[in-house]
XYZ file of C-alpha atoms in Angstrom:
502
model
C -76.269 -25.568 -16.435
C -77.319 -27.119 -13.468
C -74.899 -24.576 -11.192
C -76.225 -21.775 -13.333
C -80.331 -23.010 -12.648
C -79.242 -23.463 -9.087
C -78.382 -20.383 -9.295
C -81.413 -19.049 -10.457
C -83.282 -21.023 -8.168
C -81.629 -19.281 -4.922
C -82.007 -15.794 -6.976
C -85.730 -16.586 -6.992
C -86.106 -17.486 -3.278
C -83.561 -14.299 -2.770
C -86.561 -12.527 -4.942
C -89.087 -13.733 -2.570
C -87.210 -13.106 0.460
C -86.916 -9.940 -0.734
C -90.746 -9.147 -1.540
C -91.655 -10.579 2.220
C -88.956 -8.296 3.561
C -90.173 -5.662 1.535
C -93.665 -6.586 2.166
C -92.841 -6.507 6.150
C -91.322 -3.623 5.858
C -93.700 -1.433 4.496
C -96.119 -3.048 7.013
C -93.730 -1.968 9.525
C -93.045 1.497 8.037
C -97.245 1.959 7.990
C -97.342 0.873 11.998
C -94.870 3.171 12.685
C -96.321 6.147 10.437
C -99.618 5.146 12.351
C -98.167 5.375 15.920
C -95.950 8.345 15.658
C -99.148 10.261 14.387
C -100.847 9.009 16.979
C -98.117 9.770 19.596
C -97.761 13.303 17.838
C -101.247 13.859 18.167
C -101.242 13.058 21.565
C -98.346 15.032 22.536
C -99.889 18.219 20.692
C -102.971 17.988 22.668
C -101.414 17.549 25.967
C -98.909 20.208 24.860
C -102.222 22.620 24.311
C -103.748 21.429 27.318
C -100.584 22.488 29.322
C -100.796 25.881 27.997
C -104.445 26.203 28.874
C -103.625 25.135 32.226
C -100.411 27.603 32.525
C -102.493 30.214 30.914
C -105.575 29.895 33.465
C -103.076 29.825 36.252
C -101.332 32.805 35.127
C -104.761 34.182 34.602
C -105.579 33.335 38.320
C -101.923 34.791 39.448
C -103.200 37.490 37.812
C -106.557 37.650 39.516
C -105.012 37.253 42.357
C -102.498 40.013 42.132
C -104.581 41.636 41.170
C -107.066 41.675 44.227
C -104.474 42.080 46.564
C -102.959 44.786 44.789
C -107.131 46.528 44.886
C -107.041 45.476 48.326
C -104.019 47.783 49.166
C -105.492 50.262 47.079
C -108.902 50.166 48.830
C -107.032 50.419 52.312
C -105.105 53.463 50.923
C -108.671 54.686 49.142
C -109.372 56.037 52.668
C -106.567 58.296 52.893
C -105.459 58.853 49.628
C -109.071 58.401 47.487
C -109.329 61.509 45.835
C -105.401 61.918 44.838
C -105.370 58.352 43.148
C -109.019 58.063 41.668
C -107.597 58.635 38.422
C -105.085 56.707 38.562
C -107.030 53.897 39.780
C -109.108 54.047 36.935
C -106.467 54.500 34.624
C -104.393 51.410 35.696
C -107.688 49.284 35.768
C -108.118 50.412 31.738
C -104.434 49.768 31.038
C -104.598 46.164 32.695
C -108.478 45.642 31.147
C -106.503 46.317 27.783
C -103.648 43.933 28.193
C -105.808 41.057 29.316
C -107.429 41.716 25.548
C -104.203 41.448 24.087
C -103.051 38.600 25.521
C -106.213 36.941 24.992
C -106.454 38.192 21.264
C -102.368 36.510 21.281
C -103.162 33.724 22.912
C -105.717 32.766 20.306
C -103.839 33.408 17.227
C -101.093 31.433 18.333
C -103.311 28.348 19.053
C -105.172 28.694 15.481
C -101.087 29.016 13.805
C -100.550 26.054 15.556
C -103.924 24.159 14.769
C -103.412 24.885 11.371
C -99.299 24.139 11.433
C -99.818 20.637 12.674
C -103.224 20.054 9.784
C -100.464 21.209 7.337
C -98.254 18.362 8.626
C -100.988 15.709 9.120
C -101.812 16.284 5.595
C -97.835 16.375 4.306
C -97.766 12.830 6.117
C -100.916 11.390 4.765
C -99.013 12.587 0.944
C -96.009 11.064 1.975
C -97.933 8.174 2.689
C -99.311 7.714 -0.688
C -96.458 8.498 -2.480
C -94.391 5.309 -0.481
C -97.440 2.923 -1.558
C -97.253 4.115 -5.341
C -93.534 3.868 -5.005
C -93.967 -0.020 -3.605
C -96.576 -0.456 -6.462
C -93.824 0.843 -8.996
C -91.142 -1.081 -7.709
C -93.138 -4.112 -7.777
C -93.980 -3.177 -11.324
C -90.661 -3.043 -11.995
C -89.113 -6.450 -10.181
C -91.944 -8.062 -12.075
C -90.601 -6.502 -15.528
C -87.067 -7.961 -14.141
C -88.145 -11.179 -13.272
C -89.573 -11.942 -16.697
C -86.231 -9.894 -18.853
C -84.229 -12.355 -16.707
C -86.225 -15.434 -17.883
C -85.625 -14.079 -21.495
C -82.184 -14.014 -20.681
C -81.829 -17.571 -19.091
C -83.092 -18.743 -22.158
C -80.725 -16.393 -24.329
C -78.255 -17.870 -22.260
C -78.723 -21.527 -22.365
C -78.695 -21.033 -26.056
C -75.505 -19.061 -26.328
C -73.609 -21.758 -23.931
C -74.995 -24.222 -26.662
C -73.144 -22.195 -29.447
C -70.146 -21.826 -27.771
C -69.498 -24.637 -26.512
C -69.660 -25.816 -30.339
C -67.850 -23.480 -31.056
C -64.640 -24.685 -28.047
C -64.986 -27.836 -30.136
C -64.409 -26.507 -33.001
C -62.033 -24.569 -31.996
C -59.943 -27.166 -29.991
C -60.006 -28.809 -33.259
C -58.427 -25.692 -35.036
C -56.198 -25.427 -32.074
C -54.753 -29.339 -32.360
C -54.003 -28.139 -36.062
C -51.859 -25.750 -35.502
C -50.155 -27.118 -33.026
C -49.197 -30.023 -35.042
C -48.146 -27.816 -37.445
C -46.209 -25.218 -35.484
C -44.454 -28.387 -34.026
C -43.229 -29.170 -38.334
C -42.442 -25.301 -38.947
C -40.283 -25.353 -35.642
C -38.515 -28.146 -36.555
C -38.064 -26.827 -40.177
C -37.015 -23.573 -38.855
C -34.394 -25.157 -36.253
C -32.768 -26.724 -39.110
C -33.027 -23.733 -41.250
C -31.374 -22.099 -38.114
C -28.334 -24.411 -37.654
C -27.432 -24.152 -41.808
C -27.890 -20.282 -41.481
C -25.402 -20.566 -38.781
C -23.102 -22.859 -40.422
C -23.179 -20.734 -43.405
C -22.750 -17.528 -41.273
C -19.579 -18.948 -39.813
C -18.154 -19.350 -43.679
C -19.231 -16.288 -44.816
C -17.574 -14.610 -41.854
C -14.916 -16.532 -42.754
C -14.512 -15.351 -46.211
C -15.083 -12.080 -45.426
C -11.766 -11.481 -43.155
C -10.241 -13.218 -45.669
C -11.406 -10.892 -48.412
C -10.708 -8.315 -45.823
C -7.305 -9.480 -45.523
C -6.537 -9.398 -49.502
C -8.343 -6.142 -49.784
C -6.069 -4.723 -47.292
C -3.281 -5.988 -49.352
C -4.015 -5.349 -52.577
C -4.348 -1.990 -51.668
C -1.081 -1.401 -50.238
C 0.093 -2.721 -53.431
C -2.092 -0.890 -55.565
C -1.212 2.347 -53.064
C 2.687 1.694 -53.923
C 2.286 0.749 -57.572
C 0.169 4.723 -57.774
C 2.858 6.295 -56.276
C 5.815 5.040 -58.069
C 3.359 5.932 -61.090
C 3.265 9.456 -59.830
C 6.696 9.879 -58.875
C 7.259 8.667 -62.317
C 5.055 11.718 -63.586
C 6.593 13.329 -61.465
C 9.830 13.503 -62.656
C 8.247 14.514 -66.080
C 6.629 17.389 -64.549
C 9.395 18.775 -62.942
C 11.624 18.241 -65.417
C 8.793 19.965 -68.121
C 8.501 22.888 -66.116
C 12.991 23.401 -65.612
C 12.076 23.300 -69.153
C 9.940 25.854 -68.606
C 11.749 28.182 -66.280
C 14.475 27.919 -69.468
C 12.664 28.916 -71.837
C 11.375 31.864 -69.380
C 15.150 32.563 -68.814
C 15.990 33.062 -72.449
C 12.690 35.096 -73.453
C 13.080 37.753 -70.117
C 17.282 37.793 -71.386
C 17.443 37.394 -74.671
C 14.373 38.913 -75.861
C 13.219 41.551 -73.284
C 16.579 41.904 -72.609
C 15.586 42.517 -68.618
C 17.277 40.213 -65.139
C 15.915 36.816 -65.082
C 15.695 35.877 -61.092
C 14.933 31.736 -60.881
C 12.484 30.466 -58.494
C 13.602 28.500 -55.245
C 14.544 24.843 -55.920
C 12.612 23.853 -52.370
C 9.201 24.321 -55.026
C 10.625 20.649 -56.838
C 11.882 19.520 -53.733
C 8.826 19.182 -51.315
C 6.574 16.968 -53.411
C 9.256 14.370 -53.903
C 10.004 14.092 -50.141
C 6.384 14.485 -48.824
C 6.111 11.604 -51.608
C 8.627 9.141 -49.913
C 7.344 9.955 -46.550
C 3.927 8.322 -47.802
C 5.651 5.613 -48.754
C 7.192 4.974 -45.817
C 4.349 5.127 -43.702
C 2.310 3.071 -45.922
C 4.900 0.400 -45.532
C 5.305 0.913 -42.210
C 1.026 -0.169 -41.519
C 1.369 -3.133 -43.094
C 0.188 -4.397 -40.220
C -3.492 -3.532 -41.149
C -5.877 -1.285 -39.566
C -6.065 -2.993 -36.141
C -2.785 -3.704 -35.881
C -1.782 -3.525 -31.651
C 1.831 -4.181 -32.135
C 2.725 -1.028 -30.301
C 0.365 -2.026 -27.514
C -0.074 -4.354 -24.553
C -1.893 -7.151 -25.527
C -2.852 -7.884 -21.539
C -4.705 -4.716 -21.220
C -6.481 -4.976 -24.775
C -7.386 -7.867 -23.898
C -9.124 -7.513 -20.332
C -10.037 -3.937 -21.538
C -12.711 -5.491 -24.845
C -14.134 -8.235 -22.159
C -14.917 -5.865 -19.842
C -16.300 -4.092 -22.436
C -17.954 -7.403 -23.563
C -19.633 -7.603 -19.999
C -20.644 -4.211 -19.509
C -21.669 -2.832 -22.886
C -23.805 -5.920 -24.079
C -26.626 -3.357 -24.323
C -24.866 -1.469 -27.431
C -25.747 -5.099 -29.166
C -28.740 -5.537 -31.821
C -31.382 -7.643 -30.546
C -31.180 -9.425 -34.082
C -27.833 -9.759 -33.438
C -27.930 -11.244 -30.003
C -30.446 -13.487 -31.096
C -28.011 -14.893 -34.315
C -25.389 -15.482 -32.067
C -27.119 -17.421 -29.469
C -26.446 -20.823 -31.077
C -22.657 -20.201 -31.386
C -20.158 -21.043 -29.060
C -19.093 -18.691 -25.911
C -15.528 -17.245 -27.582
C -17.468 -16.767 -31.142
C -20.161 -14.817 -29.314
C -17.238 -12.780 -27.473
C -15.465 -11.958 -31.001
C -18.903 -10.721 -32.945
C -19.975 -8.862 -29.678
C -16.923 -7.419 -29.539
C -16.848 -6.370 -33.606
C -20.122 -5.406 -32.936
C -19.968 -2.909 -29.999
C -16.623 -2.109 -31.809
C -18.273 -0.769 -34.977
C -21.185 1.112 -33.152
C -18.278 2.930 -31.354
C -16.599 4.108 -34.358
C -13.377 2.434 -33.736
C -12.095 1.523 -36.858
C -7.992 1.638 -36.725
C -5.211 0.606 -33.879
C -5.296 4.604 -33.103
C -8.992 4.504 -31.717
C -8.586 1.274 -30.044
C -5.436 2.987 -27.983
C -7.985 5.880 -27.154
C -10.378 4.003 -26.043
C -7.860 2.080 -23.837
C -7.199 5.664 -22.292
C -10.076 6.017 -20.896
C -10.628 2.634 -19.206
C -7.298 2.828 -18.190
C -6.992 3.853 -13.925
C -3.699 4.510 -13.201
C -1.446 4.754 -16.237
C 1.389 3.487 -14.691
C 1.188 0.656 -12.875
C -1.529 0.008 -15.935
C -4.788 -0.665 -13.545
C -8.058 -1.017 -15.180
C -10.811 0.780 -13.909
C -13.760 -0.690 -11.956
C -16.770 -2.282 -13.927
C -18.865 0.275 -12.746
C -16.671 3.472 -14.239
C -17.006 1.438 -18.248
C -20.232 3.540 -18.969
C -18.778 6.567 -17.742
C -15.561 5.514 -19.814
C -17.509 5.053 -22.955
C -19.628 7.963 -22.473
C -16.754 10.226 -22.551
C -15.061 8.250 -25.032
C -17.979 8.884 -27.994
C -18.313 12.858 -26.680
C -14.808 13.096 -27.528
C -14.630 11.083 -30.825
C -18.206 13.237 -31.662
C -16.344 16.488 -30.720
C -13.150 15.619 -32.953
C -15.438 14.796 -35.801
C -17.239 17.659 -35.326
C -13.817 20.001 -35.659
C -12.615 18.081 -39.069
C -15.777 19.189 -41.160
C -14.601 21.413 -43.859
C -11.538 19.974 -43.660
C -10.346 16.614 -45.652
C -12.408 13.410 -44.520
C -10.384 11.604 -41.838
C -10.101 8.275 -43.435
C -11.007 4.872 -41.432
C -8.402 2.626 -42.572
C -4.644 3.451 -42.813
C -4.157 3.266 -46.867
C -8.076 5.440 -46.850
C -5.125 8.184 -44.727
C -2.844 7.812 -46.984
C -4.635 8.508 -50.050
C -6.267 11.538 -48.287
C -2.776 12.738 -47.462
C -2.281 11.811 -50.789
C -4.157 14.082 -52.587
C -3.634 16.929 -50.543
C -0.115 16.957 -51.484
C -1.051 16.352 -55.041
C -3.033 19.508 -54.842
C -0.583 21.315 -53.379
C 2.155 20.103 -55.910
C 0.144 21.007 -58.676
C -0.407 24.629 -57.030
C 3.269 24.604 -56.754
C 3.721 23.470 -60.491
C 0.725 26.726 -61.602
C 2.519 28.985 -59.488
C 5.389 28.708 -60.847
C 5.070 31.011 -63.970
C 3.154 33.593 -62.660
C 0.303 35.790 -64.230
C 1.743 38.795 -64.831
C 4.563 36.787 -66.717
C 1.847 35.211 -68.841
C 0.712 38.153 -69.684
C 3.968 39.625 -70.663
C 4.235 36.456 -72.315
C 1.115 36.355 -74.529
C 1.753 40.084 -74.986
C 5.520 39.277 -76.722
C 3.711 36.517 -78.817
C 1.206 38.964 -80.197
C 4.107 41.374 -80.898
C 6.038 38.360 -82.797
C 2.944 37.408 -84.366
C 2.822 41.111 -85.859
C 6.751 40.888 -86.544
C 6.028 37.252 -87.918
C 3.361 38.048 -90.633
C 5.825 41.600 -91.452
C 9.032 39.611 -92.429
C 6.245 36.713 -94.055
C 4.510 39.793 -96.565
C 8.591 41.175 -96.884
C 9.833 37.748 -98.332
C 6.805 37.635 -100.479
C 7.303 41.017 -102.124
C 11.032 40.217 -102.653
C 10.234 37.062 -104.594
C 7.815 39.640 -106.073
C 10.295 42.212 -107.646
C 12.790 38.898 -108.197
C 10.024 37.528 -110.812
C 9.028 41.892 -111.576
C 13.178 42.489 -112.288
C 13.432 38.961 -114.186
C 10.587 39.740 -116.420
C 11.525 43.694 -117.004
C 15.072 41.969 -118.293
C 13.117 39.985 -120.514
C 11.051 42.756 -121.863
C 14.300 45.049 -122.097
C 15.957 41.805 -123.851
C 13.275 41.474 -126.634
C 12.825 44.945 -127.005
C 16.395 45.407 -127.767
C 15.621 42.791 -130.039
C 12.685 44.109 -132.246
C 14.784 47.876 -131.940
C 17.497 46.011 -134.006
C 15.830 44.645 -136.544
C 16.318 45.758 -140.332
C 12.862 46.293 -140.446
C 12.259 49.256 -138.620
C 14.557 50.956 -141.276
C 11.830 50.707 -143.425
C 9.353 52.058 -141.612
C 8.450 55.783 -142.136
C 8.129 56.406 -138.278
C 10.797 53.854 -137.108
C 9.894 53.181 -133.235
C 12.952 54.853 -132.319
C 11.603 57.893 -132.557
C 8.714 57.370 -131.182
C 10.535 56.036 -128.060
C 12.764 59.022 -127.971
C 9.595 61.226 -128.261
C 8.104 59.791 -125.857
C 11.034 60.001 -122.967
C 11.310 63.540 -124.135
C 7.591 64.229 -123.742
C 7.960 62.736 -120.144
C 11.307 64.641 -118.970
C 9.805 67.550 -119.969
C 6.338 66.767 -117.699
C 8.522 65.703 -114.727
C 11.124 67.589 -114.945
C 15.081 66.421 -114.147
C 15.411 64.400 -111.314
């Protein structure tokens, strides 16, 4: 406060200063107004008093020209007075009329020039007025200023009041929260060190359940194809079935050649089969297996890529592994750089040491500087051979994934193999013979049931015959007046004569 009123107290006397140079200025401005007009004024009237001066000596060098000029013209009068009266006359018009003219011009230039400089003195005297209004104005004005800025020096003192409350306060706040950012920091250090600790198991466990994942599914890979070679035995031995039954229906019952299919169809599956086998064996190394390559170079080829590529790490990631030790930092980097790559088997990791290789056979690194360039060229490739499988299969990311996508490929194609074996037009001719012995079915089914027909019609016709025979022979139709003999014999008479002999 006391800086600030000091302040204030030199603005004032600056304020002052400023009115007294102001003050002294304008003074000095009206001197100088007053003295230039003055000197202006002067100079204008000796200005005009030099013309009159030149003009009445021109005047007189006129005069005097003049005479001399009527002097020669009087001595020549004598001689020549009647050949240049005229003329004489005429010239002395002529230079009467010019001395008009130039008086007449003379005059009109002095009142331009009288009224020119009136039109100034008067401009002057305006300009004169409008600088005093202006200083009255602008003294207005400062004192307007003067009294806004007391205003404000009070606002001011007040608002330093307030805020300066307000630091306390504040500082208080502040002391708060630093006492308790000190308890959440300590709280979250320990928090820190058990979500390490606990990150270090869980990776832990997880290559471990890595490790019997990877082994359980070579076993359960093995255990599925003995299943399927199992099956597919069956199959194949189903459809020789199959092909026999074919055999017998073209020879026996179409009664055309029979020509058998090549035995390569049952042999491919089973030996495409075994090859699986063997190369799932053959990994059981797991996907990251480097047997087949040199340790050395692996080795100074991922901490160069450590070194150079650190960039290709998470920044949440960088920041968890901070607290670990120097080779555990290493491992996750390298995992981690490992993973954003797309290397996922021993195959990509031999790429990738391709390209980082310099010379190939004395096995030279290249230099730091080349690793970008390396793994720039190393993604545009593994992007460019992704981008040539789609439509195809999935290429799988583990060795048993490869397997099983081999795997069912050759299942498909063994079951094509299996469908194409009996073709379509012999399933037609097929489903066409089993209509036809259908039909021939159903014929010799309605025959065998008409035969057991007239068996029970001929077995009840030898009963009839038996008791009519029996009722014919009877002593009672011997009393009868119309025995049925007769009638009988009538009858069969009646009817050969209607039908004639046969």
């Amino acid at each position: 406060v006391r800086e600030f009123k000091a302040e204030l107290k030199a603005k004032d006397d600056e304020y002052v200063k400023a009115l007294k140079r102001q003050a002294e200025d304008v003074d000095t401005l009206l001197d100088r107004m007053g003295k230039q007009f003055s000197a202006q004024r002067k100079a204008y009237e000796d200005e005009l008093e030099e013309i009159e001066n030149a003009f009445m000596q021109e005047r007189q060098e006129l005069l005097d020209g003049n005479k001399t000029e009527l002097n020669k013209l009087l001595e020549k009068r004598q001689n020549l007075e009647v050949k240049f009266l005229e003329q004489r006359q005429a010239r002395s018009e002529e230079d009467q009329r010019q001395l008009e003219h130039q008086r007449v011009k003379d005059a009109e230039d002095y009142a331009i020039l009288k009224i020119r400089l009136e039109s100034e003195i008067q401009t002057l005297e305006q300009d004169l007025e409008a600088m005093r209004a202006t200083y009255q104005l602008n003294s207005e004005k400062l004192d307007y200023n003067y009294r806004v800025l007391q205003e404000r020096d009070q606002e001011n003192t007040t608002t330093i009041q307030q805020q300066k409350r307000k630091i306390a306060r504040l500082q208080d706040v502040l002391s708060n929260l630093k006492n308790r950012y000190a308890k959440e920091d300590r709280r979250f250090k320990a928090e820190n060190t058990e979500l390490t600790d606990e990150f270090k198991r869980l990776t832990e466990q997880f290559k471990e359940l890595q490790g019997k994942f990877h082994h359980f599914e070579l076993a359960d890979t093995r255990r599925y194809r003995d299943v399927w070679n199992m099956n597919e035995q069956e199959i194949t031995e189903l459809m020789r079935r199959v092909l026999q039954a074919d055999k017998v229906i073209h020879e026996q019952q179409l009664g055309l050649n029979w020509y058998p299919p090549s035995e390569q169809i049952f042999s491919d599956g089973s030996e495409n089969a075994q090859d699986q086998a063997g190369a799932a064996q053959d990994e059981e190394g797991g996907p990251f297996s480097t047997t087949q390559m040199d340790n050395d170079q692996v080795k100074r080829m991922l901490e160069l890529l450590c070194n150079e590529a650190n960039f290709l790490v998470e920044a949440k990631v960088q920041k968890l592994l901070d607290p670990l030790p120097v080779d555990e930092q290493n491992l996750l980097k390298i995992d981690s750089i490992l993973k954003v790559l797309g290397i996922e088997n021993a195959a990509d990791v031999e790429k990738l040491l391709s390209y980082f290789l310099a010379d190939a056979d004395n096995h030279e690194l290249i230099h730091p500087n080349d690793a970008i360039k390396a793994i720039k060229a190393f993604v545009e490739d593994h992007q460019r051979r992704d981008g040539q499988a789609k439509g195809k299969p999935r290429a799988a990311t583990h060795a048993p994934e490869e397997q099983g996508a081999g795997t069912s490929k050759e299942e498909v194609e063994f079951w094509n193999r299996m469908s194409g074996i009996i073709s379509d037009k012999t399933l037609r001719v097929w489903n066409a013979l089993e209509k036809a012995l259908q039909k021939y079915n159903e014929l010799l089914r309605s025959r065998a049931n008409k035969i057991s027909d007239v068996s029970q019609l001929n077995q009840q016709n030898n009963e009839l015959k038996a008791l009519l025979n029996q009722y014919l022979a009877s002593r009672v139709n011997e009393d009868l007046i119309c025995p049925p003999t007769q009638t009988i014999r009538l009858d069969e008479y009646a009817s050969f004569q209607n039908t004639g002999p046969q």
